[in-house]
Short mmCIF file of C-alpha atoms and ligand atoms in Angstrom, two decimals:
data_model
loop_
_atom_site.label_atom_id
_atom_site.label_comp_id
_atom_site.label_asym_id
_atom_site.label_seq_id
_atom_site.Cartn_x
_atom_site.Cartn_y
_atom_site.Cartn_z
CA MET A 217 -141.99 209.52 32.49
CA ALA A 218 -138.45 210.44 33.58
CA LYS A 219 -136.77 213.07 31.77
CA GLN A 220 -134.24 211.95 29.20
CA ILE A 221 -130.75 213.21 29.33
CA SER A 222 -128.79 213.78 26.21
CA LEU A 223 -125.03 213.42 25.64
CA SER A 224 -124.78 217.25 25.25
CA GLN A 225 -126.68 217.83 28.43
CA TYR A 226 -124.48 215.50 30.45
CA LEU A 227 -121.46 217.01 29.22
CA ILE A 228 -122.63 220.56 29.79
CA GLU A 229 -123.17 219.59 33.24
CA LYS A 230 -119.73 218.17 33.64
CA GLN A 231 -118.54 221.40 32.37
CA ARG A 232 -121.01 224.05 34.05
CA GLU A 233 -121.67 222.49 37.25
CA LYS A 234 -118.83 220.31 38.19
CA ASN A 235 -116.10 222.36 36.21
CA LEU A 236 -114.56 218.88 35.30
CA ILE A 237 -113.95 219.55 31.74
CA PRO A 238 -113.11 222.64 29.80
CA ALA A 239 -115.64 223.63 26.94
CA GLU A 240 -113.15 222.77 24.23
CA LEU A 241 -112.94 219.09 25.42
CA ARG A 242 -116.75 219.07 25.55
CA LEU A 243 -116.88 220.05 22.01
CA LEU A 244 -114.43 217.84 20.96
CA LEU A 245 -116.27 214.74 22.77
CA GLU A 246 -119.28 215.65 20.82
CA VAL A 247 -117.56 215.63 17.43
CA VAL A 248 -116.01 212.14 18.21
CA ALA A 249 -119.71 211.11 19.30
CA ARG A 250 -121.07 212.22 15.91
CA ALA A 251 -118.24 210.37 14.05
CA CYS A 252 -119.07 207.35 15.81
CA LYS A 253 -122.69 207.74 14.94
CA ARG A 254 -121.76 207.96 11.11
CA ILE A 255 -119.47 204.92 11.60
CA SER A 256 -122.45 203.18 13.05
CA TYR A 257 -124.71 204.13 10.14
CA ALA A 258 -121.84 202.70 7.63
CA VAL A 259 -121.59 199.48 9.64
CA GLY A 260 -125.19 199.31 9.72
CA LYS A 261 -125.57 199.40 5.96
CA GLY A 262 -123.23 196.73 5.46
CA ALA A 263 -123.41 194.74 2.12
CA LEU A 264 -126.10 197.21 0.82
CA THR A 265 -123.40 199.84 0.29
CA GLY A 266 -120.63 197.50 -0.48
CA VAL A 267 -118.32 198.23 2.55
CA LEU A 268 -117.68 194.67 3.48
CA GLY A 269 -114.38 192.85 2.70
CA ALA A 270 -110.91 193.52 2.63
CA ALA A 271 -109.48 196.95 1.57
CA GLY A 272 -106.45 195.33 0.03
CA SER A 273 -103.90 197.30 2.22
CA ASP A 274 -102.03 196.35 5.45
CA ASN A 275 -101.73 198.67 8.48
CA ILE A 276 -98.48 198.96 10.38
CA GLN A 277 -99.08 195.81 12.49
CA GLY A 278 -99.10 193.98 9.19
CA GLU A 279 -102.76 193.20 9.65
CA ALA A 280 -104.97 193.15 6.63
CA GLN A 281 -107.36 196.30 6.61
CA GLN A 282 -111.04 196.02 5.95
CA LYS A 283 -112.73 198.55 4.02
CA LEU A 284 -114.70 199.63 7.10
CA ASP A 285 -111.27 200.07 8.84
CA VAL A 286 -110.27 202.53 6.42
CA ILE A 287 -113.75 204.18 6.30
CA ALA A 288 -113.98 204.54 10.08
CA ASN A 289 -110.48 205.93 10.18
CA GLU A 290 -111.21 208.68 7.58
CA THR A 291 -114.68 209.39 9.11
CA LEU A 292 -112.80 210.16 12.63
CA LEU A 293 -110.23 212.21 10.76
CA GLU A 294 -112.54 214.26 8.67
CA ALA A 295 -115.02 214.90 11.50
CA ASN A 296 -112.22 216.23 13.70
CA GLU A 297 -109.76 217.96 11.74
CA TRP A 298 -111.55 221.21 11.34
CA GLY A 299 -112.98 222.02 14.93
CA GLY A 300 -109.95 223.77 16.40
CA HIS A 301 -109.85 221.49 19.20
CA LEU A 302 -106.99 219.22 18.38
CA ALA A 303 -103.31 219.36 17.57
CA ALA A 304 -103.12 215.90 16.23
CA MET A 305 -104.52 212.60 15.81
CA ALA A 306 -102.95 209.08 16.11
CA SER A 307 -104.74 205.91 14.92
CA GLU A 308 -104.10 202.11 15.06
CA GLU A 309 -104.62 202.22 11.35
CA MET A 310 -102.15 205.02 10.52
CA ASP A 311 -98.21 204.52 10.55
CA HIS A 312 -97.79 208.20 12.03
CA PRO A 313 -99.78 210.65 13.59
CA TYR A 314 -101.92 213.06 11.57
CA THR A 315 -101.20 216.76 12.13
CA ILE A 316 -104.16 219.23 11.76
CA PRO A 317 -103.70 220.83 8.32
CA ASN A 318 -102.35 224.54 8.47
CA ARG A 319 -106.02 225.73 7.01
CA TYR A 320 -107.61 224.88 10.26
CA PRO A 321 -107.04 226.33 13.77
CA LYS A 322 -105.06 224.00 16.03
CA GLY A 323 -105.93 223.28 19.67
CA GLU A 324 -104.29 221.83 22.67
CA PHE A 325 -105.62 218.14 22.63
CA LEU A 326 -104.41 214.87 21.14
CA LEU A 327 -106.93 212.35 20.06
CA LEU A 328 -106.02 208.53 19.80
CA PHE A 329 -108.23 205.89 18.40
CA ASP A 330 -108.76 202.41 17.34
CA PRO A 331 -111.28 203.38 14.54
CA LEU A 332 -112.90 199.92 14.25
CA ASP A 333 -112.18 197.59 16.89
CA GLY A 334 -112.84 193.80 16.32
CA SER A 335 -112.75 194.03 12.50
CA SER A 336 -112.47 190.27 12.09
CA ASN A 337 -116.25 190.43 13.16
CA ILE A 338 -117.36 192.78 10.36
CA ASP A 339 -118.10 190.42 7.48
CA VAL A 340 -119.77 187.82 9.88
CA ASN A 341 -122.16 190.68 11.32
CA VAL A 342 -121.05 190.64 14.83
CA SER A 343 -120.49 193.60 17.06
CA THR A 344 -117.62 195.95 16.40
CA GLY A 345 -116.75 199.30 18.01
CA THR A 346 -114.53 202.27 18.36
CA ILE A 347 -112.13 203.07 21.17
CA PHE A 348 -110.73 206.39 21.71
CA SER A 349 -108.63 208.35 24.20
CA VAL A 350 -107.80 211.87 24.72
CA LEU A 351 -104.46 213.55 25.95
CA ARG A 352 -103.30 217.15 26.17
CA LEU A 353 -100.32 218.49 24.42
CA PRO A 354 -97.39 218.89 26.99
CA GLU A 355 -97.44 222.13 28.51
CA GLY A 356 -95.36 225.03 26.37
CA VAL A 357 -95.46 222.94 23.24
CA LYS A 358 -96.83 224.64 20.08
CA GLU A 359 -96.26 221.85 17.27
CA SER A 360 -97.26 218.31 17.94
CA LEU A 361 -94.70 215.53 17.41
CA GLU A 362 -95.01 211.80 17.64
CA HIS A 363 -93.45 211.43 21.02
CA HIS A 364 -96.02 213.96 22.63
CA PHE A 365 -98.57 211.05 22.27
CA LEU A 366 -96.12 208.89 24.59
CA GLN A 367 -97.93 209.80 27.77
CA PRO A 368 -99.03 207.35 30.51
CA GLY A 369 -102.33 206.15 30.68
CA SER A 370 -103.12 208.18 33.97
CA LYS A 371 -102.78 211.38 32.05
CA GLN A 372 -105.86 210.61 29.92
CA LEU A 373 -108.53 213.42 30.07
CA ALA A 374 -111.34 211.23 28.47
CA ALA A 375 -111.60 207.98 27.11
CA GLY A 376 -114.51 205.92 25.60
CA TYR A 377 -115.66 203.29 23.24
CA ALA A 378 -118.60 202.73 21.00
CA VAL A 379 -120.29 199.42 20.48
CA TYR A 380 -121.90 198.88 17.16
CA GLY A 381 -124.14 195.87 18.18
CA PRO A 382 -127.86 195.23 18.15
CA SER A 383 -127.93 198.99 19.65
CA THR A 384 -125.26 201.42 19.19
CA LEU A 385 -123.73 202.53 22.64
CA LEU A 386 -121.29 205.05 23.65
CA VAL A 387 -119.54 204.57 26.98
CA LEU A 388 -117.50 207.42 28.09
CA THR A 389 -115.46 208.66 31.20
CA VAL A 390 -114.05 212.35 31.74
CA GLY A 391 -112.58 211.08 34.99
CA ASP A 392 -115.80 211.16 36.84
CA GLY A 393 -117.38 207.95 36.69
CA VAL A 394 -118.37 206.08 33.58
CA ALA A 395 -121.79 206.86 31.72
CA CYS A 396 -123.44 204.92 28.89
CA PHE A 397 -125.42 206.50 26.16
CA THR A 398 -127.68 204.81 23.59
CA LEU A 399 -128.09 206.09 20.08
CA ASP A 400 -131.56 206.74 18.96
CA ARG A 401 -131.03 205.65 15.29
CA GLU A 402 -134.33 207.22 14.15
CA THR A 403 -133.52 210.88 15.32
CA GLY A 404 -129.72 210.62 15.57
CA SER A 405 -129.54 211.71 19.37
CA TRP A 406 -127.48 210.08 22.10
CA TRP A 407 -129.39 209.59 25.28
CA LEU A 408 -127.92 208.60 28.72
CA THR A 409 -129.09 205.10 29.48
CA CYS A 410 -126.67 204.31 32.59
CA ASP A 411 -124.95 206.73 34.61
CA ALA A 412 -122.31 205.60 37.20
CA MET A 413 -121.50 202.19 35.45
CA THR A 414 -119.53 199.92 38.01
CA VAL A 415 -118.12 196.60 37.27
CA PRO A 416 -119.37 193.89 39.72
CA GLU A 417 -116.50 192.81 42.02
CA ASP A 418 -116.88 189.15 41.78
CA THR A 419 -117.71 186.91 38.92
CA LYS A 420 -118.09 183.51 37.40
CA GLU A 421 -117.19 184.57 33.86
CA PHE A 422 -113.81 184.84 32.06
CA ALA A 423 -112.84 185.97 28.52
CA ILE A 424 -109.70 184.79 26.74
CA ASN A 425 -108.97 183.28 23.36
CA ALA A 426 -108.33 179.64 24.52
CA SER A 427 -106.92 178.53 21.05
CA ASN A 428 -103.75 180.19 22.14
CA SER A 429 -103.39 178.19 25.44
CA ARG A 430 -100.51 176.20 24.34
CA HIS A 431 -98.38 179.44 23.82
CA TRP A 432 -99.32 180.95 27.18
CA PHE A 433 -96.67 181.53 29.96
CA GLU A 434 -97.12 179.17 33.12
CA PRO A 435 -99.02 181.66 35.38
CA VAL A 436 -101.84 182.04 32.86
CA GLN A 437 -101.83 178.28 32.10
CA ARG A 438 -102.29 177.52 35.75
CA TYR A 439 -104.92 180.19 36.15
CA VAL A 440 -107.03 179.34 33.24
CA ALA A 441 -106.81 175.52 34.41
CA ASP A 442 -108.03 176.47 37.88
CA LEU A 443 -110.79 178.41 36.37
CA THR A 444 -111.85 175.43 34.22
CA ALA A 445 -111.55 173.10 37.01
CA GLY A 446 -114.83 174.44 38.23
CA ARG A 447 -116.35 173.74 41.80
CA ASN A 448 -114.18 170.76 42.47
CA GLY A 449 -111.09 172.69 41.61
CA PRO A 450 -109.23 174.98 43.75
CA LEU A 451 -111.43 178.00 43.28
CA ALA A 452 -114.53 175.98 44.13
CA LYS A 453 -116.50 177.52 41.47
CA ASP A 454 -118.04 176.74 38.19
CA TYR A 455 -116.94 179.42 35.76
CA ASN A 456 -118.23 180.24 32.14
CA MET A 457 -116.33 181.50 29.21
CA ARG A 458 -117.21 183.94 26.59
CA TRP A 459 -114.95 185.46 23.81
CA VAL A 460 -116.61 187.68 21.08
CA ALA A 461 -113.13 188.65 19.50
CA SER A 462 -114.03 192.19 19.68
CA MET A 463 -112.59 193.86 22.67
CA VAL A 464 -115.47 196.52 22.85
CA ALA A 465 -118.10 193.61 23.15
CA ASP A 466 -116.16 191.59 25.66
CA VAL A 467 -115.26 194.67 27.89
CA HIS A 468 -118.89 195.94 27.64
CA ARG A 469 -120.19 192.74 28.87
CA ILE A 470 -117.77 192.96 31.77
CA MET A 471 -118.82 196.58 32.34
CA THR A 472 -122.25 195.41 32.55
CA ARG A 473 -122.41 192.08 34.57
CA GLY A 474 -118.78 191.62 35.53
CA GLY A 475 -116.00 189.24 34.34
CA ILE A 476 -112.32 189.14 33.48
CA PHE A 477 -110.94 189.90 30.09
CA MET A 478 -107.52 188.58 29.20
CA TYR A 479 -105.16 189.04 26.27
CA PRO A 480 -102.00 187.89 27.67
CA ALA A 481 -98.46 188.17 26.38
CA ASP A 482 -97.34 184.57 25.05
CA GLN A 483 -94.27 182.91 23.93
CA ARG A 484 -94.70 183.37 20.18
CA GLU A 485 -93.18 186.55 19.49
CA PRO A 486 -91.08 187.62 22.47
CA ASP A 487 -90.76 191.17 21.14
CA LYS A 488 -94.45 191.74 21.00
CA PRO A 489 -95.82 191.47 24.41
CA GLY A 490 -99.30 190.84 23.68
CA LYS A 491 -101.69 191.52 20.85
CA LEU A 492 -103.59 194.72 21.93
CA ARG A 493 -102.31 198.12 21.58
CA LEU A 494 -101.33 200.07 24.55
CA MET A 495 -102.26 203.48 23.46
CA TYR A 496 -105.40 202.74 21.28
CA GLU A 497 -106.93 199.72 23.20
CA ALA A 498 -105.31 199.04 26.57
CA ASN A 499 -105.29 202.49 28.00
CA PRO A 500 -108.34 203.79 27.20
CA MET A 501 -110.17 200.59 28.26
CA ALA A 502 -108.48 199.92 31.32
CA PHE A 503 -107.01 203.42 32.31
CA ILE A 504 -103.83 201.66 32.79
CA VAL A 505 -101.68 203.72 35.02
CA GLU A 506 -97.99 204.04 35.10
CA GLN A 507 -97.49 203.10 31.60
CA ALA A 508 -94.72 205.73 30.81
CA GLY A 509 -92.02 205.30 28.32
CA SER A 510 -94.05 203.28 25.99
CA THR A 511 -93.85 203.52 22.28
CA LEU A 512 -97.03 204.58 20.25
CA HIS A 513 -97.92 201.16 18.53
CA GLU A 514 -96.68 199.30 21.55
CA ARG A 515 -98.51 196.18 22.28
CA VAL A 516 -99.31 195.11 26.01
CA ALA A 517 -100.73 192.35 27.87
CA VAL A 518 -104.31 193.14 29.03
CA PHE A 519 -106.00 191.78 32.25
CA LEU A 520 -109.17 193.86 33.25
CA GLY A 521 -112.43 193.22 34.77
CA SER A 522 -114.07 192.44 38.26
CA LYS A 523 -111.76 193.43 40.90
CA HIS A 524 -111.44 190.25 42.97
CA GLU A 525 -110.87 188.14 39.93
CA VAL A 526 -108.25 190.46 38.65
CA GLU A 527 -106.53 190.60 42.07
CA ARG A 528 -106.68 186.79 41.70
CA ALA A 529 -105.16 186.61 38.27
CA THR A 530 -102.42 188.94 39.37
CA ARG A 531 -101.57 186.63 42.37
CA TYR A 532 -100.84 183.88 39.85
CA HIS A 533 -98.09 185.95 38.68
CA GLU A 534 -96.51 186.80 41.77
CA GLY A 535 -93.66 184.70 43.25
P1 AHM B 629 -108.40 194.91 15.71
O1 AHM B 629 -108.26 196.23 16.49
O2 AHM B 629 -107.34 194.81 14.62
O3 AHM B 629 -109.84 194.52 15.56
O4 AHM B 629 -107.84 193.63 16.75
C1 AHM B 629 -108.13 193.75 18.09
C2 AHM B 629 -108.94 192.53 18.34
C3 AHM B 629 -109.86 192.60 19.69
O5 AHM B 629 -111.03 193.52 19.51
C4 AHM B 629 -110.06 191.48 20.28
O6 AHM B 629 -109.97 191.39 21.69
C5 AHM B 629 -108.78 190.61 19.73
O7 AHM B 629 -108.49 191.54 18.52
C6 AHM B 629 -109.20 189.30 19.31
O8 AHM B 629 -108.11 188.49 18.77
P2 AHM B 629 -108.34 187.02 18.40
O9 AHM B 629 -108.45 187.02 16.92
O10 AHM B 629 -107.05 186.35 18.87
O11 AHM B 629 -109.57 186.50 19.04
MG1 MG B 630 -108.48 196.89 18.17
#
């Protein structure tokens, strides 16, 4: 049987043999993975521990928080605050960044996360996940402030997501390809189950919340009309549609077998360009580059997936 590679071994090799990440970043990623493991156990217990249902509070986006949103947020804060690797953390579920308390040593990294993505799926037992991104505190800065998080996606040192589904997965990049680890729920270990993940360049699958179609701008209307026109339409292909409503699950499907994921801006709220959050969802998921000058809770339109299909969708927006 082939030798299994643990998450620790994978990261140590990135650090030691390839010199790609500093030891501090490796340790930080191991702590994030440990927190995801705890969140996975909490999600898995579900109704047995009374964690389903609404928390009775709203986040800064005005969305009702679920109990597990709050639990996942606290799990990530508690796991990461004492290790000495971080200067601060920012979360979709918190109005402002969380600075590491003075009783703990501070490090040079910033951690951003959507603690429980796809929270509308919690109570119906459909996959949810965690999305995270790691940035470095700008050079010479000793105390982190909110604006230090506002860095373009191209500055990310690492990003990843966990999927709490039939199995628990961790998909990770430190800028040297993408690896996927599966959690052995009996031993609590993460094992490398797919190295060098690549998205197929062509696809016959798309993901979009079609119930919003009347609000879409014309290029998206036209593109989706062409996708659904099938083999007799201009794209001469029958497409299939999937929408889990958990970005982690939809993106993971595309990472595995190709597709295009879209959450476009629409005409409902012109001051909110899209539903998804740039810093916690779009940047880590898509490594969106050249997104400087954004604000922390900024929303953004998202198109990502198979190379040729994303190029096609882009052409609909040109001219
Ligand atoms: P959340 O982070 O509050 O769970 O919201 C983000 C989620 C994404 O995971 C998903 O792609 C999208 O919202 C689903 O939106 P919709 O409810 O329009 O289907
Ligand atoms: Mg989310």
